[in-house]
Structures are given as C-alpha cells and as structure tokens.
PDB file of C-alpha atoms in Angstrom:
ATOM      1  CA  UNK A   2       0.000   0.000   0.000  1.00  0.00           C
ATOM      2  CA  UNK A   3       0.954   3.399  -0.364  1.00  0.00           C
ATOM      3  CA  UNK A   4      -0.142   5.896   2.119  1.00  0.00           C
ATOM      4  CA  UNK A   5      -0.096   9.675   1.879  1.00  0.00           C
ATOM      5  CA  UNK A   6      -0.925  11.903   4.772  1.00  0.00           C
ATOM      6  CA  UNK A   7      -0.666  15.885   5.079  1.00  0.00           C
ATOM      7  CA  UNK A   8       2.413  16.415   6.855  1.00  0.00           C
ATOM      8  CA  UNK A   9       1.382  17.016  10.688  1.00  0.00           C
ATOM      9  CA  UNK A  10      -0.669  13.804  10.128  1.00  0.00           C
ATOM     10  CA  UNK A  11       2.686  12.002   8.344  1.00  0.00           C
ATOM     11  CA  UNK A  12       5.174  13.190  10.880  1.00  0.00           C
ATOM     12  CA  UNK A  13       2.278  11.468  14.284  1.00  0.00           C
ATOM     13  CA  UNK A  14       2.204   8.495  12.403  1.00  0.00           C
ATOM     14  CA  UNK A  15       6.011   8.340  11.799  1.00  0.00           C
ATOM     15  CA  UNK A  16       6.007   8.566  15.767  1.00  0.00           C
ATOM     16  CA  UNK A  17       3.911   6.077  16.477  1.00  0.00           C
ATOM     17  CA  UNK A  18       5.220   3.771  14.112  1.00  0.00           C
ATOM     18  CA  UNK A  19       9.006   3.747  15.417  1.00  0.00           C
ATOM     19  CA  UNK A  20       7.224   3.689  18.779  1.00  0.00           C
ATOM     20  CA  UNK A  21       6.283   0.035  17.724  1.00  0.00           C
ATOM     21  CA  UNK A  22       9.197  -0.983  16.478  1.00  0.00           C
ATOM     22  CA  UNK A  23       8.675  -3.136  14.027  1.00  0.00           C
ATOM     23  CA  UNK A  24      10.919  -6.127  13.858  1.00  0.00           C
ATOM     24  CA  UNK A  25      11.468  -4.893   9.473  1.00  0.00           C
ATOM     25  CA  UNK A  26      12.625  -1.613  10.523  1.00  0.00           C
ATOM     26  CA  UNK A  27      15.457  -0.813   8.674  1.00  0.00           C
ATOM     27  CA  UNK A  28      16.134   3.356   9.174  1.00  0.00           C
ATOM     28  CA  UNK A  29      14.642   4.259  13.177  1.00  0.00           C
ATOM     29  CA  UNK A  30      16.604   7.936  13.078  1.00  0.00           C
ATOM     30  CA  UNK A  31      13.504  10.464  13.780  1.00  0.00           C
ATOM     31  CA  UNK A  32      15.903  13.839  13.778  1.00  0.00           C
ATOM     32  CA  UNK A  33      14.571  16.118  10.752  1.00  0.00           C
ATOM     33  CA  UNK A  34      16.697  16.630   7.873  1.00  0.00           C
ATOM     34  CA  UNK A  35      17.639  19.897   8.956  1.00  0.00           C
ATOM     35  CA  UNK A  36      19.111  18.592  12.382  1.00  0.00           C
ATOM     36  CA  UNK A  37      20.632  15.974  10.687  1.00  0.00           C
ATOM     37  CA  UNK A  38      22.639  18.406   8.571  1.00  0.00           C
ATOM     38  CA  UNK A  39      23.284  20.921  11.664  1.00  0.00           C
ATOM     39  CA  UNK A  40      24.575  18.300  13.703  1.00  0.00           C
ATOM     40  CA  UNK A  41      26.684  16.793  10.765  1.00  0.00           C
ATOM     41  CA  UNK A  42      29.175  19.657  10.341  1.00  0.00           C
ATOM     42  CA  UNK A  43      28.945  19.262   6.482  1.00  0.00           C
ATOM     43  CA  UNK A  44      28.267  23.074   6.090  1.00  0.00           C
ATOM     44  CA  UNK A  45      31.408  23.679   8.115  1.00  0.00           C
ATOM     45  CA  UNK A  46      33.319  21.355   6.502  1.00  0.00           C
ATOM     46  CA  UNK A  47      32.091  23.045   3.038  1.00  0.00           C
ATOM     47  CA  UNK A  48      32.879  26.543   3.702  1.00  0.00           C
ATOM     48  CA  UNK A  49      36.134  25.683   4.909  1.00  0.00           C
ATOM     49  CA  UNK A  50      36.349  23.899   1.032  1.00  0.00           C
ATOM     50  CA  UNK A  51      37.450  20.776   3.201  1.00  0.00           C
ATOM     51  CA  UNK A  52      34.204  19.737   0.430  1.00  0.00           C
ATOM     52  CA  UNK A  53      34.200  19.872  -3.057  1.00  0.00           C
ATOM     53  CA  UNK A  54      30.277  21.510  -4.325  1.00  0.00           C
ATOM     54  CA  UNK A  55      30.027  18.225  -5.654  1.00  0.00           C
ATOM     55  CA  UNK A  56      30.579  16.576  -2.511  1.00  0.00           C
ATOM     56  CA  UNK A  57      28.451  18.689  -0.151  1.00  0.00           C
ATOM     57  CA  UNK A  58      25.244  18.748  -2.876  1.00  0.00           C
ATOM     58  CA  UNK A  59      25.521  14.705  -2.817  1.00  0.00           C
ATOM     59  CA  UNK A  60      25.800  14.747   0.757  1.00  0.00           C
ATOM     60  CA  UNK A  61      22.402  16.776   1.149  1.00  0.00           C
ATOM     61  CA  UNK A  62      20.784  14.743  -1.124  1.00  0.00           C
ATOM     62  CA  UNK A  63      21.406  11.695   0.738  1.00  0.00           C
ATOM     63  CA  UNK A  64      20.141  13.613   4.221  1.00  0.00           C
ATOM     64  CA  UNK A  65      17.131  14.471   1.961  1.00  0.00           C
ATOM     65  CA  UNK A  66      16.565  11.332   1.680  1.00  0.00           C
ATOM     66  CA  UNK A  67      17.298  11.045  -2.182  1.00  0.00           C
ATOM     67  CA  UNK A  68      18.994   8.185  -3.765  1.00  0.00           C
ATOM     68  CA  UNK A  69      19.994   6.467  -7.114  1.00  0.00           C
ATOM     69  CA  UNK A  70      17.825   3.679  -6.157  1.00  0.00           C
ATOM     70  CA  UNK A  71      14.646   5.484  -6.808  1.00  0.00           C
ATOM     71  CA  UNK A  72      13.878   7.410 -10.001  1.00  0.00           C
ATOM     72  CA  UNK A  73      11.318   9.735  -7.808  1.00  0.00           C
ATOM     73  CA  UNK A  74      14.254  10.287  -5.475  1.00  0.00           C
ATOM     74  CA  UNK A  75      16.566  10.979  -7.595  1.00  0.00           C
ATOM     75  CA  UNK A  76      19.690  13.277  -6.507  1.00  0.00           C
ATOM     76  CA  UNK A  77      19.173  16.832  -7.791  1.00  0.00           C
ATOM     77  CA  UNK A  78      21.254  19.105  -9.068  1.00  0.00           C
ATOM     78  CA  UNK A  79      20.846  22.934  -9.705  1.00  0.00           C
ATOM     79  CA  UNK A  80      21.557  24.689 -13.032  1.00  0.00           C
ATOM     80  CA  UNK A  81      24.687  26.737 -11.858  1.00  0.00           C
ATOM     81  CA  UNK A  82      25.899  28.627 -15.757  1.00  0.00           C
ATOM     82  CA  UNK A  83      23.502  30.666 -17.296  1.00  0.00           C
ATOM     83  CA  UNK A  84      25.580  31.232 -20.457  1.00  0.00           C
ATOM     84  CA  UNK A  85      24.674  28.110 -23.022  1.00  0.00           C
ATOM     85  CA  UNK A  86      25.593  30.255 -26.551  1.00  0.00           C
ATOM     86  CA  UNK A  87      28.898  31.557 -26.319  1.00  0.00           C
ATOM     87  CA  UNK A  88      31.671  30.198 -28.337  1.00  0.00           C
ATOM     88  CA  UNK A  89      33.900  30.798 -25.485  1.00  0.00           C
ATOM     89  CA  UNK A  90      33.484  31.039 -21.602  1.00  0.00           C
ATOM     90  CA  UNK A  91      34.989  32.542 -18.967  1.00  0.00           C
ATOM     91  CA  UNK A  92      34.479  30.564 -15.744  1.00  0.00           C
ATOM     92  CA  UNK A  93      35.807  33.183 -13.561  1.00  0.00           C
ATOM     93  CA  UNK A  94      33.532  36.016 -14.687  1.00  0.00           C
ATOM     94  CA  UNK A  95      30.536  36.396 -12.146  1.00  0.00           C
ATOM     95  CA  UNK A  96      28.200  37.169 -14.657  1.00  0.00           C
ATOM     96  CA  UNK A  97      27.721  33.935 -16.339  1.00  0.00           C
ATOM     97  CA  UNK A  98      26.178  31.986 -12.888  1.00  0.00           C
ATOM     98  CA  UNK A  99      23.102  31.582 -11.975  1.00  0.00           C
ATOM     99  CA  UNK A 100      21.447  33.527  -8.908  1.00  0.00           C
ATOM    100  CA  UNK A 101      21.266  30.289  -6.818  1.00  0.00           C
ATOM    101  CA  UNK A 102      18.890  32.330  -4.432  1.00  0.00           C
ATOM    102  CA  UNK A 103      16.165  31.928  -6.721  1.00  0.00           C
ATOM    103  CA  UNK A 104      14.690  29.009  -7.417  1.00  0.00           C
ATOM    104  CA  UNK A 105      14.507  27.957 -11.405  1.00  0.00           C
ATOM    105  CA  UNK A 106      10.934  29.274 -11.844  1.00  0.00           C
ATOM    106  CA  UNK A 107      11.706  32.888 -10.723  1.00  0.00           C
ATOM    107  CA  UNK A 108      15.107  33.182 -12.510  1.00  0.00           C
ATOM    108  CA  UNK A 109      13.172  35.588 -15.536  1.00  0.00           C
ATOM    109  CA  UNK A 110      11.038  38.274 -14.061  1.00  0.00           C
ATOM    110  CA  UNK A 111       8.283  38.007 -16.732  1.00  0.00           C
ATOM    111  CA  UNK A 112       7.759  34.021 -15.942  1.00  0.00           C
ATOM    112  CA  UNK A 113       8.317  35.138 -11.667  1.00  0.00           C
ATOM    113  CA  UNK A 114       4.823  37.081 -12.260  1.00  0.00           C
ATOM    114  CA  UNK A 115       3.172  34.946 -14.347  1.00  0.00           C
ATOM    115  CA  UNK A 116       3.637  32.162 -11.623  1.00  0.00           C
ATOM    116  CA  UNK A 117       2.958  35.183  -8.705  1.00  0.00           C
ATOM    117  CA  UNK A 118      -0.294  35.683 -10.575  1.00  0.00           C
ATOM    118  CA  UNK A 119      -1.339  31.954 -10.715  1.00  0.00           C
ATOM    119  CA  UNK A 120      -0.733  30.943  -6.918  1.00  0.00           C
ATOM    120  CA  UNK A 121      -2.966  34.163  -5.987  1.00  0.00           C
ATOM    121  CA  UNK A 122      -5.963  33.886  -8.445  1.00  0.00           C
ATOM    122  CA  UNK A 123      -6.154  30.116  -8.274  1.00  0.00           C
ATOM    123  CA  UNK A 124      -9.145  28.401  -5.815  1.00  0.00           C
ATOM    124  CA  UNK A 125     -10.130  24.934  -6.125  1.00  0.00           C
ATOM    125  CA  UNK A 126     -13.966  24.571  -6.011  1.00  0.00           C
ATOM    126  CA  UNK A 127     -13.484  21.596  -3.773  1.00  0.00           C
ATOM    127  CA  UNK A 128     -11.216  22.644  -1.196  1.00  0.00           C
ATOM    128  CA  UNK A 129      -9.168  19.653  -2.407  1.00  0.00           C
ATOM    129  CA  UNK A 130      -5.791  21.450  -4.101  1.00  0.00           C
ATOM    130  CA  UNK A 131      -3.714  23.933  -2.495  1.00  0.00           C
ATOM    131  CA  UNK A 132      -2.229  27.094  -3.713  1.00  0.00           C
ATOM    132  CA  UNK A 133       0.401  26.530  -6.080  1.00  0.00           C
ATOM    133  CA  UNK A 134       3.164  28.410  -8.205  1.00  0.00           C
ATOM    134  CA  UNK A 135       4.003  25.337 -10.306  1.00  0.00           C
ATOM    135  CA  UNK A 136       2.023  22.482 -12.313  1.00  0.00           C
ATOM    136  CA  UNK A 137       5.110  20.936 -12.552  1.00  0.00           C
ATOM    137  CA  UNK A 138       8.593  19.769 -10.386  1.00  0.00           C
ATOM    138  CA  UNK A 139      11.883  20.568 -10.415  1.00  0.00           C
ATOM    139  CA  UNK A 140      12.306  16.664 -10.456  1.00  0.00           C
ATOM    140  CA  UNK A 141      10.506  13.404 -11.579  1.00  0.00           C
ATOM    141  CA  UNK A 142      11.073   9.927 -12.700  1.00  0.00           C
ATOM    142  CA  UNK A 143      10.162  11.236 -15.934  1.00  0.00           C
ATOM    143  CA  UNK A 144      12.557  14.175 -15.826  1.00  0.00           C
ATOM    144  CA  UNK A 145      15.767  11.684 -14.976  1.00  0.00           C
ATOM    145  CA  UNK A 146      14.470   9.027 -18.052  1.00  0.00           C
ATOM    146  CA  UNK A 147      14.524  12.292 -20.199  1.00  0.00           C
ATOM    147  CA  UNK A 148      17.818  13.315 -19.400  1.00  0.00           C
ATOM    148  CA  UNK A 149      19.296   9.658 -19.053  1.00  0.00           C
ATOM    149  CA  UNK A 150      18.043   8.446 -22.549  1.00  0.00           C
ATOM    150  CA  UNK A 151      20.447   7.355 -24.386  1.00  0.00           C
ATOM    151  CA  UNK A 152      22.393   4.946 -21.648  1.00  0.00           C
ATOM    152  CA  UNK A 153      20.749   1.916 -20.377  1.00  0.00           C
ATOM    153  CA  UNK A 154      19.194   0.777 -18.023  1.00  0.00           C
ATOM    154  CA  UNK A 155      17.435   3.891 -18.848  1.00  0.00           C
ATOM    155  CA  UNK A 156      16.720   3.827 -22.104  1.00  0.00           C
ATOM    156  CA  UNK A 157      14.595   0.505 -21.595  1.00  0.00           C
ATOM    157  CA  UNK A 158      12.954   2.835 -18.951  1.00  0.00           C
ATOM    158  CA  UNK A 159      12.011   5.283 -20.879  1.00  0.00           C
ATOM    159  CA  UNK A 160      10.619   2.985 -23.035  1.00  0.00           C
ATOM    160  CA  UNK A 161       8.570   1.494 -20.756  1.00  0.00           C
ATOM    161  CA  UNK A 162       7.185   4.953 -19.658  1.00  0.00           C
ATOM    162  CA  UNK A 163       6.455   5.820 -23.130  1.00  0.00           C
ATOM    163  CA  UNK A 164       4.083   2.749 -23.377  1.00  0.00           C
ATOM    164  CA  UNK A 165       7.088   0.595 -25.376  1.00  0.00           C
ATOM    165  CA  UNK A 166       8.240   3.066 -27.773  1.00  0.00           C
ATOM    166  CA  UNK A 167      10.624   6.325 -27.701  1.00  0.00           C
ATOM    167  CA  UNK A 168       8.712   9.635 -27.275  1.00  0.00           C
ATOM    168  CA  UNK A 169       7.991  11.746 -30.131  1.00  0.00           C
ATOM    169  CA  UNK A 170      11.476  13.214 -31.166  1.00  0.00           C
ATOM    170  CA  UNK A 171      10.649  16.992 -31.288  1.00  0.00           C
ATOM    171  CA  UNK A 172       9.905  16.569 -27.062  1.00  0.00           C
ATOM    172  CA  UNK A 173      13.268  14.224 -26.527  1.00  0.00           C
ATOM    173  CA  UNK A 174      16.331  15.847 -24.965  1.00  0.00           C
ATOM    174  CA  UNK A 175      18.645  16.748 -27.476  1.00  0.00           C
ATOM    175  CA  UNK A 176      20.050  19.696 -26.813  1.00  0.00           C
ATOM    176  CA  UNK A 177      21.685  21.592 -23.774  1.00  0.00           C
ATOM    177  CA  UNK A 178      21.141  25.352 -24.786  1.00  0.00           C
ATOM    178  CA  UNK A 179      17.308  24.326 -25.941  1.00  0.00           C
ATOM    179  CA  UNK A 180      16.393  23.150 -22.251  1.00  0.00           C
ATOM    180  CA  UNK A 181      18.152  25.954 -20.792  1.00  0.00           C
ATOM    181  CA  UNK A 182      16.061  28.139 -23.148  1.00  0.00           C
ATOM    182  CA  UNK A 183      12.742  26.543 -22.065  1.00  0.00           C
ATOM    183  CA  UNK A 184      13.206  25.934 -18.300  1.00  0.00           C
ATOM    184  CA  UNK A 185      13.686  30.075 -18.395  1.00  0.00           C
ATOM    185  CA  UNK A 186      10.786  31.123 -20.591  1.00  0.00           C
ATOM    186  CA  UNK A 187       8.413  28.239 -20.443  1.00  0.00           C
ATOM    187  CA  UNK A 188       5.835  27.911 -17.664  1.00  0.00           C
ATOM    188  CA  UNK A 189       5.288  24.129 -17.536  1.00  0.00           C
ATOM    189  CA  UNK A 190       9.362  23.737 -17.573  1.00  0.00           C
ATOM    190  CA  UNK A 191      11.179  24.406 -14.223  1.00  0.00           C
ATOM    191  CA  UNK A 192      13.308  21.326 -14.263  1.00  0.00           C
ATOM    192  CA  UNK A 193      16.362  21.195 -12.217  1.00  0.00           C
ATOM    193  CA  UNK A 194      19.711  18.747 -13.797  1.00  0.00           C
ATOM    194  CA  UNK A 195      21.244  15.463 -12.414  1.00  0.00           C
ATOM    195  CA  UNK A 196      24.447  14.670 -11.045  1.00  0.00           C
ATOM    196  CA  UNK A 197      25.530  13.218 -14.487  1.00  0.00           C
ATOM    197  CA  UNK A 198      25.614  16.637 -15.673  1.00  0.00           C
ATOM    198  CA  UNK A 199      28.961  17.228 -13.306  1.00  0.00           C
ATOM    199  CA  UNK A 200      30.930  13.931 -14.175  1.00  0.00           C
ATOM    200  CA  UNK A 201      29.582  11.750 -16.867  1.00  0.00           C
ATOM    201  CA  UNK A 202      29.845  12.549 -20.267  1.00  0.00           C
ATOM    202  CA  UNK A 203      28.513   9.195 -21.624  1.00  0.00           C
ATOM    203  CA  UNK A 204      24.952  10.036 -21.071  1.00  0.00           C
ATOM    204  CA  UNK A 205      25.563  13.227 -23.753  1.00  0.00           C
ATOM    205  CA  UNK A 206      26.485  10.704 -26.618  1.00  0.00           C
ATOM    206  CA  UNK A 207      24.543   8.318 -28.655  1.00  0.00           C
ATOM    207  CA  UNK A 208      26.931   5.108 -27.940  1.00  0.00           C
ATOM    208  CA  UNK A 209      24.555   2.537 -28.508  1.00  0.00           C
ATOM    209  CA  UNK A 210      23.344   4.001 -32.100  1.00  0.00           C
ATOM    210  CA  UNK A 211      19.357   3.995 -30.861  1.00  0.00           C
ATOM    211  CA  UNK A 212      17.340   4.651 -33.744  1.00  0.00           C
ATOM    212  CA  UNK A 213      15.203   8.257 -31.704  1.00  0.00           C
ATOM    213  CA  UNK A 214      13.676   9.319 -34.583  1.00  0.00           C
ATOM    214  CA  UNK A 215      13.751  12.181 -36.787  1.00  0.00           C
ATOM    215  CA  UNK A 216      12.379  15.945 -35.854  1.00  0.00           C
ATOM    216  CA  UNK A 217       9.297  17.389 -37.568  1.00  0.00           C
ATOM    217  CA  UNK A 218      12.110  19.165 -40.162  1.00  0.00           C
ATOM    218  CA  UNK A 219      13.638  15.673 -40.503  1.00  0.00           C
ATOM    219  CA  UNK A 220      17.233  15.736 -38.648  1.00  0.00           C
ATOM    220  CA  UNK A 221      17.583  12.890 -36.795  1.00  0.00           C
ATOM    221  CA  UNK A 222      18.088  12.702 -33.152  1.00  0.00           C
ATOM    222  CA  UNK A 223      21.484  11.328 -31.852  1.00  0.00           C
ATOM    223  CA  UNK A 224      24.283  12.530 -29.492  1.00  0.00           C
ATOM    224  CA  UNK A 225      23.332  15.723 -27.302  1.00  0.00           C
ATOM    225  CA  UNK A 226      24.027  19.528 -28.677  1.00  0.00           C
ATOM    226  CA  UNK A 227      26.078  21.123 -26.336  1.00  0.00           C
ATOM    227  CA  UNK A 228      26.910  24.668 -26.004  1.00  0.00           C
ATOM    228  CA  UNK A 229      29.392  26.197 -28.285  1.00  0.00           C
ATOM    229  CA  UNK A 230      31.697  26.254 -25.627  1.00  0.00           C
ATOM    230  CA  UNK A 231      31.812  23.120 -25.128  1.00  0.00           C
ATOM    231  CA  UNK A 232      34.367  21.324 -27.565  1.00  0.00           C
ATOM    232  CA  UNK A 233      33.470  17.339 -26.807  1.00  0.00           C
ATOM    233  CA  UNK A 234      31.505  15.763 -24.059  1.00  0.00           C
ATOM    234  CA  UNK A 235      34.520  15.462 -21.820  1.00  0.00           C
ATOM    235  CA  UNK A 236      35.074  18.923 -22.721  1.00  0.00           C
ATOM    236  CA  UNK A 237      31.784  19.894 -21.186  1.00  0.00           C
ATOM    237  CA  UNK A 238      31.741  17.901 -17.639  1.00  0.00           C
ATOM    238  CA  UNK A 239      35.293  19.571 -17.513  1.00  0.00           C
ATOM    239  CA  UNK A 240      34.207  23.184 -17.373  1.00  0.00           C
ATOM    240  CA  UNK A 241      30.496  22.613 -16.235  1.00  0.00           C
ATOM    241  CA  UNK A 242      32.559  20.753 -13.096  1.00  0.00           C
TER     242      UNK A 242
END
C-alpha cells in the first residue's frame, strides 16, 4: 500500500510507528533533515572547502533522503551557468552563474509574475488542491528518463514509460542550450539537472546508435548539442565541473 498523509498527520504516524518498532525496521533515526545536517558539520566542513560543491550537494541529497535507487528520489542538481551560446566562456567572470537564491521558476522576471499571478488567483472549487506556483517539479522519474536516454538501463525505462516506444522526437532531450532556453521562458518547464551533468559525459552521446527518430524538419536525433563552448563531451563535464 501506499499511504499519503498531510504532513502534521505524516510526521504522528512516523512517531507512532518507530514507537512500535517493528521487527522490518530498517532506518529508526527520527531527527529532521535539517538537524541531521546541523549536527553533521557538512556546512562547516564546506565553507572551509574541506568539500568539493560536488561533494556537499551529494551529501544533502542523501540527508534528503534522495537516492539512485529510486527514479522519484533521484539526486538533484541545480543549473549553476547561465551562459549556453557563447563560443567561449569565462568561468571566472561572475556574470555567467546563476542567482542560486532563486529558485529555477523565478530566474526571468516576466515568468516570476506569471507564476505570482497563478498561486494568488487560483481556488479549487473543492477545497481539495492547495495554492500553487508550479504544475510541474523541479524533479521526476520522468525528468531523470529524459535526461538519461540514451544509456541503459534507462533507455529501456524510458521505453517502458512511453508505453514501449521512444517519445515523439521533437519533445526528446537533445540539446543543452534548448532546455536551458525553455526551463527560463516556459511555464510548464522548471526542471532542475542530475548529477551526471557534473561527471559523466557518456549520457551526452549516442553510444549505442538507438534509432530516436527524426524531428518534424527531418534531422535525426542522436548525441546531445552542447553549447558552443563546449568542444566534446569530456570537454563539457570539464568546465560545467
């Protein structure tokens, strides 16, 4: 079964059911996330760059309780350039990161309002559905299968997903400055990356040769397109590292 409570409800039963102590438990450690993280040091550790970023964001993803294990889990990374076009970058120029205050949906002021607008003017007739600023997340099953595409086990995944056939072409992920371009102008499109994007290059290329299809102008879809920056794969994961 698969129960879903509202979260004063979830965190009483939680209680009561390490309380029992059920002879299956595996995990019995009832301190929030966020004490598990103060009383960790990792923060500490980070600023004094005893961490690498890529080490600290993996380690709150674990105390968030995400994992590779489960595709609705998944570890989450943020978008962290914001330059995708240039034929050149300059990694220590300020201007080319990302305001990592805001979350994705509020990066362009035009889309911020548009989502303002929607949490404030929306009522559910039933009482059912919250608020909300976004119809979609920042991370889904469906959103790692996209990314992860073209390297198995995903591939069969995705498969699977798309009732045992690859998805339409024109909505698969084929290039890197495109989803940039939609998750800061579209409002259904605030997805968030995957580790992979920091240290696998592999999942950018079309190694196995799957047949994706061909877009509506008749290109066929293979290996990623990556920024003009970017001179290979490797290339890439070096300077997006």
């Amino acid at each position: 079964y698969f129960l879903n409570f509202k979260q004063a409800e979830r965190n009483r039963v939680y209680t009561k059911l390490l309380s029992l102590r059920p002879p299956s438990l595996v995990h019995s450690d009832s301190r929030s996330p966020a004490e598990m993280l103060r009383k960790s040091g990792l923060t500490q550790r980070w600023q004094q760059r005893r961490l690498s970023n890529f080490e600290y964001l993996m380690q709150l993803n674990t105390i968030a309780g995400r994992t590779y294990n489960d595709l609705n889990q998944y570890p989450v990374f943020p978008w962290v350039l914001t330059d995708y076009t240039s034929t050149t970058i300059d990694l220590d120029d300020p201007t080319i990161y990302r305001d990592l205050s805001k979350p994705i949906g509020a990066l362009e002021e035009s889309r911020r309002r548009i989502f303002e607008e929607r949490y404030r003017s929306f009522e559910d007739p039933s009482g059912v559905v919250d608020k909300f600023h976004y119809g979609t997340h920042y991370s889904t099953a469906g959103t790692v299968l996209y990314y992860l595409l073209r390297m198995e086990p995903f591939t069969s995944l995705h498969v699977q997903l798309q009732s045992g056939r690859f998805d339409h072409a024109d909505r698969q992920f084929m290039s890197i400055p495109e989803i940039w371009r939609s998750c800061l102008t579209s409002t259904s499109d605030v997805r968030e990356l995957i580790p992979e994007f920091f240290y696998n290059p592999e999942f950018l290329q079309n190694l196995n040769g799957f047949d994706l299809g061909r877009l509506q102008t008749g290109e066929p879809i293979d290996s990623v397109a990556l920024p003009p920056w970017a001179a290979s794969p490797e290339d890439f994961i070096r300077k997006h590292r």
